[in-house]
PDB file of C-alpha atoms in Angstrom:
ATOM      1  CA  UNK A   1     -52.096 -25.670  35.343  1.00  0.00           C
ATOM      2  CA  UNK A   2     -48.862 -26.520  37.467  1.00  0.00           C
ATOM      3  CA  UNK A   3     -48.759 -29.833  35.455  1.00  0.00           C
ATOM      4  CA  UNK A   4     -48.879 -28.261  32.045  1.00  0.00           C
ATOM      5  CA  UNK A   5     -46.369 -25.866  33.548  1.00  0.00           C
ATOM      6  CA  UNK A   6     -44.328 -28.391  34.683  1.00  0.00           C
ATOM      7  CA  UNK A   7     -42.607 -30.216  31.317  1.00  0.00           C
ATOM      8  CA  UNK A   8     -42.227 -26.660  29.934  1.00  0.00           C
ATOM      9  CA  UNK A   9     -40.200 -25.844  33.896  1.00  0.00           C
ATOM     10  CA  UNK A  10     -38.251 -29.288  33.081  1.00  0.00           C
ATOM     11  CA  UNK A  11     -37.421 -28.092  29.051  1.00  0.00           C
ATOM     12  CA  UNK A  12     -36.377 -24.625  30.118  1.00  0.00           C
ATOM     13  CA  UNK A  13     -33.628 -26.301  32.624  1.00  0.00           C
ATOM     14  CA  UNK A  14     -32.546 -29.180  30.214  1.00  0.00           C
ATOM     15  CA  UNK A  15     -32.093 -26.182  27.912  1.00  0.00           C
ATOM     16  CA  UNK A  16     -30.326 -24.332  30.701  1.00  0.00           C
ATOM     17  CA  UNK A  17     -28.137 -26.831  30.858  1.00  0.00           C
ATOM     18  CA  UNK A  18     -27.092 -27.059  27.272  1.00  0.00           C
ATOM     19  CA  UNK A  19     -26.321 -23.660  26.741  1.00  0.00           C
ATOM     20  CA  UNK A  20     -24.150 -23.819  29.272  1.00  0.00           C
ATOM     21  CA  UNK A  21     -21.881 -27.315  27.841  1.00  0.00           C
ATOM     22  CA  UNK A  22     -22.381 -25.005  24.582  1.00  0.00           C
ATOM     23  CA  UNK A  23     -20.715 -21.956  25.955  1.00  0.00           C
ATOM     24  CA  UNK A  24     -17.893 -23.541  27.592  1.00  0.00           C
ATOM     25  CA  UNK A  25     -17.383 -25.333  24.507  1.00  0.00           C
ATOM     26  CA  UNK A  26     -13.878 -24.143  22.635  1.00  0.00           C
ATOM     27  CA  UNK A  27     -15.948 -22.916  19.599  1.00  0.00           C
ATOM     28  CA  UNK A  28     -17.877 -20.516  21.390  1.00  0.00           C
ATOM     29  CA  UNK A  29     -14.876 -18.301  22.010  1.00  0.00           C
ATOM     30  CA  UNK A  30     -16.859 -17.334  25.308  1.00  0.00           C
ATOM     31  CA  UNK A  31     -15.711 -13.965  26.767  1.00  0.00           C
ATOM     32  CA  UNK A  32     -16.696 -12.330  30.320  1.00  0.00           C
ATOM     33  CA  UNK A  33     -17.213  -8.558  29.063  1.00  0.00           C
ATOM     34  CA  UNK A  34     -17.080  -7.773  25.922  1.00  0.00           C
ATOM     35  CA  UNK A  35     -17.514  -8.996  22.282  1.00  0.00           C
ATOM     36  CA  UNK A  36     -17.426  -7.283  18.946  1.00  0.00           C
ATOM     37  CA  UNK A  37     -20.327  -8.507  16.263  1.00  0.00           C
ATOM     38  CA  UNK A  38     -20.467  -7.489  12.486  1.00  0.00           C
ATOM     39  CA  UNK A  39     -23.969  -7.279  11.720  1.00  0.00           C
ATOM     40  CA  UNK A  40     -25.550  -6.779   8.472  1.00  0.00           C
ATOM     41  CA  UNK A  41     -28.158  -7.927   6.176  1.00  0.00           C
ATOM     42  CA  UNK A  42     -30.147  -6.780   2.805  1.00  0.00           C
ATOM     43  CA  UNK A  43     -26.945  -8.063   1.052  1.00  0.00           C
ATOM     44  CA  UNK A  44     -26.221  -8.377  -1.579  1.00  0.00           C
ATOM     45  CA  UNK A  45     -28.638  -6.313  -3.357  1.00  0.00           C
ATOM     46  CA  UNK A  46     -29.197  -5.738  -6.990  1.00  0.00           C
ATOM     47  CA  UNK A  47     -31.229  -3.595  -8.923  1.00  0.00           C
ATOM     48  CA  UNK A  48     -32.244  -6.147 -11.439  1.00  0.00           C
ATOM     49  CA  UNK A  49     -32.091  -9.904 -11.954  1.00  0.00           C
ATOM     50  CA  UNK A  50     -28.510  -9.592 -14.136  1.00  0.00           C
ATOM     51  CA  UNK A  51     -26.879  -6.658 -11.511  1.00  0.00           C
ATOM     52  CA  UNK A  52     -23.906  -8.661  -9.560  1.00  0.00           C
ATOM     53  CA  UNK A  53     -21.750  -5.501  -8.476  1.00  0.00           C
ATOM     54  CA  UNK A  54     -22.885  -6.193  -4.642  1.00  0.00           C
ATOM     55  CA  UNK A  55     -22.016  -9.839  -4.901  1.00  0.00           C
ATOM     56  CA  UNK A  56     -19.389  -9.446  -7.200  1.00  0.00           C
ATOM     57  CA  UNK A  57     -18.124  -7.237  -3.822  1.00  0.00           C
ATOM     58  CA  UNK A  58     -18.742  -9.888  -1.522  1.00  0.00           C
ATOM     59  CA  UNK A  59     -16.089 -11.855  -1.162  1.00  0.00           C
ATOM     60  CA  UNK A  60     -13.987  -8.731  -0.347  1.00  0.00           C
ATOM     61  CA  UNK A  61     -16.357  -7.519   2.512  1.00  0.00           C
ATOM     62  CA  UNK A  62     -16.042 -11.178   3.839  1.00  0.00           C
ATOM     63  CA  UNK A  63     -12.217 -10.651   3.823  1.00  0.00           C
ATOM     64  CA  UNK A  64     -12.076  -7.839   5.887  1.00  0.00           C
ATOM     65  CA  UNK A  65     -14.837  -8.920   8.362  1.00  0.00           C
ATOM     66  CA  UNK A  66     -12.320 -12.295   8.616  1.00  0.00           C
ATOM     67  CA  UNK A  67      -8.884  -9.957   8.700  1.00  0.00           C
ATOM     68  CA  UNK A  68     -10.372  -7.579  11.857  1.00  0.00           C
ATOM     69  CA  UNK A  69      -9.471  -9.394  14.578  1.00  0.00           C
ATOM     70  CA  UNK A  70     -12.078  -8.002  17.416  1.00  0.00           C
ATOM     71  CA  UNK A  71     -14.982  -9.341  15.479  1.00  0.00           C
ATOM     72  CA  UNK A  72     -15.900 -12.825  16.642  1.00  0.00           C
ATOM     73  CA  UNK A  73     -19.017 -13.130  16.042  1.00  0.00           C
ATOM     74  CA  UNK A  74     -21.593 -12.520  12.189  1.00  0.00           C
ATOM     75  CA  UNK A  75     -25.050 -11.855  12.457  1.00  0.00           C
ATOM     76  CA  UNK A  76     -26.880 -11.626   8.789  1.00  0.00           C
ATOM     77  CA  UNK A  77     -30.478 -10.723   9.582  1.00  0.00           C
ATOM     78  CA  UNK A  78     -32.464 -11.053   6.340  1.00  0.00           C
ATOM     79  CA  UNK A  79     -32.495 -10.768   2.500  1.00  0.00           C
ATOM     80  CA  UNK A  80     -29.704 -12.369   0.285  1.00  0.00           C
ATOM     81  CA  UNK A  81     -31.335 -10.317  -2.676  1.00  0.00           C
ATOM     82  CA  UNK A  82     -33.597  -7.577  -3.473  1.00  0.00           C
ATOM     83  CA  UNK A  83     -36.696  -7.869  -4.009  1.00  0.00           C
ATOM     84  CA  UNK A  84     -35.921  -7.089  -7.871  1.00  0.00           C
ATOM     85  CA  UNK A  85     -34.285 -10.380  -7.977  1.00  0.00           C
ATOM     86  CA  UNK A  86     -35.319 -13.912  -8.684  1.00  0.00           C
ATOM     87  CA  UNK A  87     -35.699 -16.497  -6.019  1.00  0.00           C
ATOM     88  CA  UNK A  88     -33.354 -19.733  -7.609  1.00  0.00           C
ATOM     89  CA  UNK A  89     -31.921 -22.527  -6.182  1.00  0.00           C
ATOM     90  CA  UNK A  90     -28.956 -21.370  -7.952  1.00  0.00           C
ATOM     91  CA  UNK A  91     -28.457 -18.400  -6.451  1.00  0.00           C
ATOM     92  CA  UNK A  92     -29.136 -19.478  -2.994  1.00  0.00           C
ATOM     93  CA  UNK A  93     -26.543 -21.916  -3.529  1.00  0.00           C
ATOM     94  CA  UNK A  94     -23.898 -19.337  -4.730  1.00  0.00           C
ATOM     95  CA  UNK A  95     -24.717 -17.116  -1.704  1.00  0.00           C
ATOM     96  CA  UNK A  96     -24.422 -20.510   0.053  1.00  0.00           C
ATOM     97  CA  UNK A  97     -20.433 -20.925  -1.434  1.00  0.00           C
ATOM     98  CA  UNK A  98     -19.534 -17.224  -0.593  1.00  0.00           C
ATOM     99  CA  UNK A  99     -20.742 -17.719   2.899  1.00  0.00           C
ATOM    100  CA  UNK A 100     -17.801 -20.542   3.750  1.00  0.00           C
ATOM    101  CA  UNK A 101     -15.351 -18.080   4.049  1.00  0.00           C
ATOM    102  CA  UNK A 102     -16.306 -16.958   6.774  1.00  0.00           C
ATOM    103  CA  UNK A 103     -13.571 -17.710   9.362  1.00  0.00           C
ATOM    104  CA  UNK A 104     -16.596 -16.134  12.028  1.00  0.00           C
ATOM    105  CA  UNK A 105     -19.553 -18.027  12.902  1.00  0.00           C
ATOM    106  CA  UNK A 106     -21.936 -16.928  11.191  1.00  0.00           C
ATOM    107  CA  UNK A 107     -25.608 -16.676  12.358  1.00  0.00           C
ATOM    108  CA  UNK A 108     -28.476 -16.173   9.421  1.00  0.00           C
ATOM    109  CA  UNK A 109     -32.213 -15.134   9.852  1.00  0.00           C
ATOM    110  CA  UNK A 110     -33.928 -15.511   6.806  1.00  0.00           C
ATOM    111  CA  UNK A 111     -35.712 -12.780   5.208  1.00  0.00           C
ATOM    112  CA  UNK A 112     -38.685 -11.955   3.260  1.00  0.00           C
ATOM    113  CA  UNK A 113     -37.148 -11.294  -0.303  1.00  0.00           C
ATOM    114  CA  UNK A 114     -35.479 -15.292   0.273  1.00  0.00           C
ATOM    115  CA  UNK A 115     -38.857 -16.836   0.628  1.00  0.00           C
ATOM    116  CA  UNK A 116     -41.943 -15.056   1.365  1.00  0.00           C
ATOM    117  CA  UNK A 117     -41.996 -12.701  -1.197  1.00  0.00           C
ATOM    118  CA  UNK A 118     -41.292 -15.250  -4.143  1.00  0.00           C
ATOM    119  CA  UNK A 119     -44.251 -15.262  -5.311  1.00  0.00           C
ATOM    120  CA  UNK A 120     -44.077 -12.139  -6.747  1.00  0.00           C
ATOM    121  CA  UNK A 121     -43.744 -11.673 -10.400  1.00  0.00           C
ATOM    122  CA  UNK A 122     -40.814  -8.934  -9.717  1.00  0.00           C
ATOM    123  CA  UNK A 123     -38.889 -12.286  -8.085  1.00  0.00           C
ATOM    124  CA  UNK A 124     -39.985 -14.547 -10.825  1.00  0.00           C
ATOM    125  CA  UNK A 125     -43.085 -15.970  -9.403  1.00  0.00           C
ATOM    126  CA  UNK A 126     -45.222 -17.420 -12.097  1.00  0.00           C
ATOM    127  CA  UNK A 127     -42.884 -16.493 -14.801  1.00  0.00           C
ATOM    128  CA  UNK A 128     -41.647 -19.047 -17.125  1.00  0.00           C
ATOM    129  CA  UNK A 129     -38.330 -18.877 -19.258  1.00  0.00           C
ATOM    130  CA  UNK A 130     -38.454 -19.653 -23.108  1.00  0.00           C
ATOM    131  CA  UNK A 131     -38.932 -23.503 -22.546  1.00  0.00           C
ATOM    132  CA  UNK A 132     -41.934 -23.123 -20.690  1.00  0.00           C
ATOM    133  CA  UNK A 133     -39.864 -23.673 -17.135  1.00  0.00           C
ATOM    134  CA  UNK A 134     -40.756 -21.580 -14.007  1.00  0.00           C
ATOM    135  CA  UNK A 135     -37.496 -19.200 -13.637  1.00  0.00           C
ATOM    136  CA  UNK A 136     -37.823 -19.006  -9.776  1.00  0.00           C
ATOM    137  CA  UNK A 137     -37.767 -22.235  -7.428  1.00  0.00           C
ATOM    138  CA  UNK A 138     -40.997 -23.896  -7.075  1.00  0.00           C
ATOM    139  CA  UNK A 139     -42.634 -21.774  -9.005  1.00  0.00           C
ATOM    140  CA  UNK A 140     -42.379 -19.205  -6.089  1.00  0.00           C
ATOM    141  CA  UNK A 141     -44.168 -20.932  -3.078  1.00  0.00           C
ATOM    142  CA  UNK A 142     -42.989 -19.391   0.034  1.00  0.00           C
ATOM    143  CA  UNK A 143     -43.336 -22.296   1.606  1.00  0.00           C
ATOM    144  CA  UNK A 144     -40.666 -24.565  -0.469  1.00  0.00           C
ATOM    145  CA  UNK A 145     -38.637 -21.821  -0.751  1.00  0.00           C
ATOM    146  CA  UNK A 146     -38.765 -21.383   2.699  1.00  0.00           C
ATOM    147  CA  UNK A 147     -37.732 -25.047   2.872  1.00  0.00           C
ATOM    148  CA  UNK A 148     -35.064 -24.886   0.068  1.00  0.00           C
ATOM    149  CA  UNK A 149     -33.438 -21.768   2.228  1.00  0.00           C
ATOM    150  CA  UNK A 150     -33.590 -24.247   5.394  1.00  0.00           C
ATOM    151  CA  UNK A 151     -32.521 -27.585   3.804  1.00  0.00           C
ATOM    152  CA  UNK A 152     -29.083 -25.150   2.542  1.00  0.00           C
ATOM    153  CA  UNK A 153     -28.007 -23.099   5.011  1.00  0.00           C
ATOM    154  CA  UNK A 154     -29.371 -25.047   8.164  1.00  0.00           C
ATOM    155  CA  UNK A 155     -28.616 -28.670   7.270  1.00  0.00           C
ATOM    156  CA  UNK A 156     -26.988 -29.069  10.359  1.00  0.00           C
ATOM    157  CA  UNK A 157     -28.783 -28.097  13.062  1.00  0.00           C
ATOM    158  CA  UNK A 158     -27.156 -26.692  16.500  1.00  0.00           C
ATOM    159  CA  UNK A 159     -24.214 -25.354  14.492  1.00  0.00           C
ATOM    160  CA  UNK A 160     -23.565 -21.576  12.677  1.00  0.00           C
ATOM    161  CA  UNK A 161     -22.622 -21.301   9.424  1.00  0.00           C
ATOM    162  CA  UNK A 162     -18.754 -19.698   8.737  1.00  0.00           C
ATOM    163  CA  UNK A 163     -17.201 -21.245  11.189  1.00  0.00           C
ATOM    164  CA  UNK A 164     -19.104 -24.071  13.347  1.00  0.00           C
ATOM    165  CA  UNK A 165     -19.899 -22.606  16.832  1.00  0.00           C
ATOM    166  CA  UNK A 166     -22.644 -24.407  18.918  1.00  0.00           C
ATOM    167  CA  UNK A 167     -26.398 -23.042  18.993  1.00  0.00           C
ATOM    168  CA  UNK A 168     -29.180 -23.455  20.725  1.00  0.00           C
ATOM    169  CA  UNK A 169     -32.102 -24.593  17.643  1.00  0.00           C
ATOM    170  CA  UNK A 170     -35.892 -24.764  18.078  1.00  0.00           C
ATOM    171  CA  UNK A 171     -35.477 -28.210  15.874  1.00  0.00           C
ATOM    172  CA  UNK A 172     -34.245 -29.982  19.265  1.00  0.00           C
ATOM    173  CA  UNK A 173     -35.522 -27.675  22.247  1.00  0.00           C
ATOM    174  CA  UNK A 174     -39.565 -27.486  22.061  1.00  0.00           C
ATOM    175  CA  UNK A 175     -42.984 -27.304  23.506  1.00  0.00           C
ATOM    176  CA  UNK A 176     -43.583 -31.318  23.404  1.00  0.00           C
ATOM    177  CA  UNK A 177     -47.336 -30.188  23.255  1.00  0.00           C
ATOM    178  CA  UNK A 178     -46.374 -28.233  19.369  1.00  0.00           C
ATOM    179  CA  UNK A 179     -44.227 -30.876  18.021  1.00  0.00           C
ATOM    180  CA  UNK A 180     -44.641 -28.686  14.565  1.00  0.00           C
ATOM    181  CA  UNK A 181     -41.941 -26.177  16.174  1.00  0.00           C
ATOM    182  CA  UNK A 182     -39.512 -28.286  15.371  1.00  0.00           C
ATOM    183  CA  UNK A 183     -39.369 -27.513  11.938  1.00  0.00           C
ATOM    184  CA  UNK A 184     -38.379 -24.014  12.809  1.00  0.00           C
ATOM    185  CA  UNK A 185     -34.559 -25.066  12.562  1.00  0.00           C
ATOM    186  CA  UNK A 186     -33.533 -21.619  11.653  1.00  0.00           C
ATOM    187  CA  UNK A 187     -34.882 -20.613  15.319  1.00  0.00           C
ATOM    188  CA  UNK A 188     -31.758 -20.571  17.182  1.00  0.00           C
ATOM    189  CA  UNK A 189     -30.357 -19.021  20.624  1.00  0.00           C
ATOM    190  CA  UNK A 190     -26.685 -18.930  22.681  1.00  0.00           C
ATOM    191  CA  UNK A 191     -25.087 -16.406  24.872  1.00  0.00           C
ATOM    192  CA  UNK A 192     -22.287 -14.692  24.713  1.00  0.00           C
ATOM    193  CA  UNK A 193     -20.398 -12.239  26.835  1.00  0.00           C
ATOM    194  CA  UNK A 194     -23.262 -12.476  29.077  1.00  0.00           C
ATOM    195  CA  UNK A 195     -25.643 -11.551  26.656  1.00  0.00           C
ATOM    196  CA  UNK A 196     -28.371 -14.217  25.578  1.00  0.00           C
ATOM    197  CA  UNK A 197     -28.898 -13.551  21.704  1.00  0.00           C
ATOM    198  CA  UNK A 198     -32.168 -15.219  19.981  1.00  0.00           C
ATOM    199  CA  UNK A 199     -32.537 -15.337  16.531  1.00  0.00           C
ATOM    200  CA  UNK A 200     -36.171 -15.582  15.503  1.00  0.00           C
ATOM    201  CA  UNK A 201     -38.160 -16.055  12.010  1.00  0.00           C
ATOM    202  CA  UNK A 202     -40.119 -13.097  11.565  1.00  0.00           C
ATOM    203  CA  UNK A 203     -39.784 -11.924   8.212  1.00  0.00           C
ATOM    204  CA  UNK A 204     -40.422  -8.101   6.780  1.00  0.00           C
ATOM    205  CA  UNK A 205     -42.202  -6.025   6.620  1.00  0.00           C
ATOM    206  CA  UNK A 206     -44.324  -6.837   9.452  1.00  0.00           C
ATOM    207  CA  UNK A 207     -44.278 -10.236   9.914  1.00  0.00           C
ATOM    208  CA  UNK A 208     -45.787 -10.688   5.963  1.00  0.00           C
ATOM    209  CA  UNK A 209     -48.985 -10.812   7.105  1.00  0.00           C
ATOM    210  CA  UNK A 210     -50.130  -8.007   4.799  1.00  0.00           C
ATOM    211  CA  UNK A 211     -48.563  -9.063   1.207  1.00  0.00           C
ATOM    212  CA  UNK A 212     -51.051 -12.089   0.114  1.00  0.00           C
ATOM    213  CA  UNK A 213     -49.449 -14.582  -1.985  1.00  0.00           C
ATOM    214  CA  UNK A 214     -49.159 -14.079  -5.770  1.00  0.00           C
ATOM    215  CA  UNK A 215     -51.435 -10.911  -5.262  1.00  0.00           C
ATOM    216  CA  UNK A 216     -54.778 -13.151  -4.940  1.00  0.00           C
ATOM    217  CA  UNK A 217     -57.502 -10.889  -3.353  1.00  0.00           C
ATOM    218  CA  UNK A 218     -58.214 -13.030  -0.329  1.00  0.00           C
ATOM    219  CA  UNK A 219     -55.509 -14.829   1.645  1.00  0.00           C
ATOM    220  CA  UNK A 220     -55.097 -18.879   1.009  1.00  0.00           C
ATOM    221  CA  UNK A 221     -55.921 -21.075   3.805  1.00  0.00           C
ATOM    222  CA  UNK A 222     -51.598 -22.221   3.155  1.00  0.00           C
ATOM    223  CA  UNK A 223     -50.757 -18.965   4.353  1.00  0.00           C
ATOM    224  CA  UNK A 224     -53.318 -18.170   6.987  1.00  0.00           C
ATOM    225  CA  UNK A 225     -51.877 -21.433   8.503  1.00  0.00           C
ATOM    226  CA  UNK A 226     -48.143 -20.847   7.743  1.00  0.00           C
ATOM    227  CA  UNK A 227     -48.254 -17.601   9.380  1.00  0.00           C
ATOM    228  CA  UNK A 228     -50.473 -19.204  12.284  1.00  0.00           C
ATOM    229  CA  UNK A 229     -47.779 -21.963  12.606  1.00  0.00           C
ATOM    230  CA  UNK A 230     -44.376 -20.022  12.344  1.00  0.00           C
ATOM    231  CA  UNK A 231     -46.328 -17.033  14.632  1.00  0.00           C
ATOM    232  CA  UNK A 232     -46.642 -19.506  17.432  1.00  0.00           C
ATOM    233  CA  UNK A 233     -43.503 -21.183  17.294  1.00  0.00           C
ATOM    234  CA  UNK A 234     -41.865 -17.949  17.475  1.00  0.00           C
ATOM    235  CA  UNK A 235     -43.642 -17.028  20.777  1.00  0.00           C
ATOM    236  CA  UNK A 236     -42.836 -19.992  22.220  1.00  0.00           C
ATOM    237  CA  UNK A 237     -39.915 -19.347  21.331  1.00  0.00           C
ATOM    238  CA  UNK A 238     -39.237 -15.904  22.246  1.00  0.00           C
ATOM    239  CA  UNK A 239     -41.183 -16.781  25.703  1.00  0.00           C
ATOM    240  CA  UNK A 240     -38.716 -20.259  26.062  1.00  0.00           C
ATOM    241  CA  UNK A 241     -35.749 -17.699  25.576  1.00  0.00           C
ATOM    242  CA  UNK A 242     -37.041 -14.920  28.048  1.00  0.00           C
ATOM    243  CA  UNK A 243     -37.500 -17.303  30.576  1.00  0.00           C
ATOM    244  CA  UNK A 244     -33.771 -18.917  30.336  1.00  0.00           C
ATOM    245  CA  UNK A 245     -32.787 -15.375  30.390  1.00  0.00           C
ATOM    246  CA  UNK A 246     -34.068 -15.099  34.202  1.00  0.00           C
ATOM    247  CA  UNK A 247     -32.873 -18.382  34.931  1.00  0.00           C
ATOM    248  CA  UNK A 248     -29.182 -17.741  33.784  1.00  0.00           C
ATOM    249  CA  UNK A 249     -29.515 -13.816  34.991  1.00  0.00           C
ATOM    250  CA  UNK A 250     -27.964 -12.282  31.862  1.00  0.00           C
ATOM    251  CA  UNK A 251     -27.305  -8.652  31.643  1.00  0.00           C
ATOM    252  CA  UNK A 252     -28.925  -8.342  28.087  1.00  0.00           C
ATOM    253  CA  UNK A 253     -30.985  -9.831  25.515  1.00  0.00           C
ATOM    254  CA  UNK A 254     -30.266  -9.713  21.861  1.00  0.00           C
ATOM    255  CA  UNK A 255     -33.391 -10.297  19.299  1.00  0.00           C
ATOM    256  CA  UNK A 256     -32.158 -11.055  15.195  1.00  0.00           C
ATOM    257  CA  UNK A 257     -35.258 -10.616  13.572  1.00  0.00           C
ATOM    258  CA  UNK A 258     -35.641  -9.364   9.735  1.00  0.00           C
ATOM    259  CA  UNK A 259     -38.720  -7.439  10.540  1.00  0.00           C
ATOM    260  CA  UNK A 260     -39.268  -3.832  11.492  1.00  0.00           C
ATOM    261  CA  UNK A 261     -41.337  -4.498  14.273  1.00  0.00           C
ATOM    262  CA  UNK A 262     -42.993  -0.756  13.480  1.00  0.00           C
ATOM    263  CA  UNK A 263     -43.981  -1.386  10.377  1.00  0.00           C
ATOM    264  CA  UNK A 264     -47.940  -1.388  10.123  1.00  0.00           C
ATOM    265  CA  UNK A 265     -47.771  -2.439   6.419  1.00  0.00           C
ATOM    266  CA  UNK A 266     -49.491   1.348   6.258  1.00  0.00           C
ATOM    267  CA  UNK A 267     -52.429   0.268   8.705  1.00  0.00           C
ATOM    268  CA  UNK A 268     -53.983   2.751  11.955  1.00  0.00           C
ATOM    269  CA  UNK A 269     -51.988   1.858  14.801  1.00  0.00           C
ATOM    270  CA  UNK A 270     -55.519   1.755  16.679  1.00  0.00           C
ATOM    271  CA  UNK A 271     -56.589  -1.096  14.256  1.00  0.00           C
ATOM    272  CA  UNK A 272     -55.112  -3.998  16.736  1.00  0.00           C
ATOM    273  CA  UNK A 273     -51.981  -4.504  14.581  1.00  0.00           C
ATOM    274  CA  UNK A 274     -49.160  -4.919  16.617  1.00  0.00           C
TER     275      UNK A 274
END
């Protein structure tokens, strides 16, 4: 046991380490008491595939987030569209242009209606335009749309969005014994103000392990393993993130998650679901 324990000692204190060259970095406007965040997420919404009046609004909420000068800090935790709205490469990419006018970092957790829940019809899964063409991105696999959300918005990992401000990201920092966590790029930490904040993928409603892809009666073996997969890299995570919490003696930890973590998908509490 102590020499399993000890690379995962070592990791924890190379980590350590790094957040703390990241915090004293100019970008991380670092302050000793308090910090004001703008957090938000579900947005922009539309009712229907054609309704832009949220992100028509956009760039206006992004203006005064950048024109009130206490906030230093974005969280987005989830959901660039409804779930009434198709999942296109497209429209990631316009969310994707609105976001660089941000003059705040900007830290994003993606969200179900981004990439698990493409496969339903009501986001374009398995629908096909006039030519024959699927109308959603991959035909609505979660799993390249999960990888189409990561390949935009986290192409460079260690750094927000809006403006660049050093992170933490599970792509570098990792259990050497799950070398698959390192795909979970969007799996980021950092402190600030004293506060350790960990952003983890865990999507709604809880933790999509209820809604089976493209509404087949049993669940594929692709997602039993991508929920095994992302499930353990996000305790690791989580446990990697609790344990530099000790170790720097924060007063407070921050989770961004998309999921409500009470949400039993409508299952008996006293079923084991947790």
């Amino acid at each position: 046991m102590r020499k399993l324990m000890l690379p995962l000692a070592l990791g924890v204190g190379a980590l350590a380490t790094a957040l703390s060259a990241a915090a004293d970095n100019p970008f991380h406007a670092r302050l000793t008491r308090t910090t004001t965040i703008a957090v938000y997420g579900d947005a922009p919404y539309g009712t229907s595939p054609t309704d832009t009046s949220q992100f028509d609004a956009t760039p206006a909420f992004i203006e005064s987030i950048n024109a009130d000068r206490d906030v230093s800090l974005v969280l987005h935790v989830g959901d660039i569209h409804s779930g009434k709205q198709y999942c296109t490469l497209a429209y990631d990419q316009s969310i994707y242009d609105l976001w660089t006018a941000f003059r705040r970092p900007l830290v994003y957790t993606p969200g179900d209606n981004e990439w698990t829940d493409c496969h339903k019809s009501k986001e374009g899964g398995h629908q096909v335009d006039a030519s024959g063409n699927p109308i959603d991105y991959a035909d609505g696999d979660p799993a390249a749309n999960l990888e189409l959300i990561r390949s935009m918005f986290f192409s460079n990992p260690g750094l927000t969005l809006g403006q660049p401000m050093p992170v933490i990201s599970q792509r570098y920092f990792f259990d050497r014994r799950h070398w698959s966590d390192s795909s979970y790029v969007e799996n980021v930490m950092f402190e600030k103000a004293n506060v350790l904040f960990v952003a983890v993928n865990i999507p709604g409603g809880s933790n999509n392990d209820q809604d089976i892809w493209f509404g087949d009666s049993t669940m594929s073996q692709a997602q039993a393993d991508e929920i095994s997969q992302r499930t353990g890299a996000d305790i690791r995570w989580l446990d990697t993130a609790f344990r530099l919490a000790r170790l720097l003696r924060v007063s407070a930890v921050v989770l961004q998650v998309q999921a409500d973590m009470w949400d039993l998908a409508g299952t008996d509490p006293g079923a084991g679901v947790h």
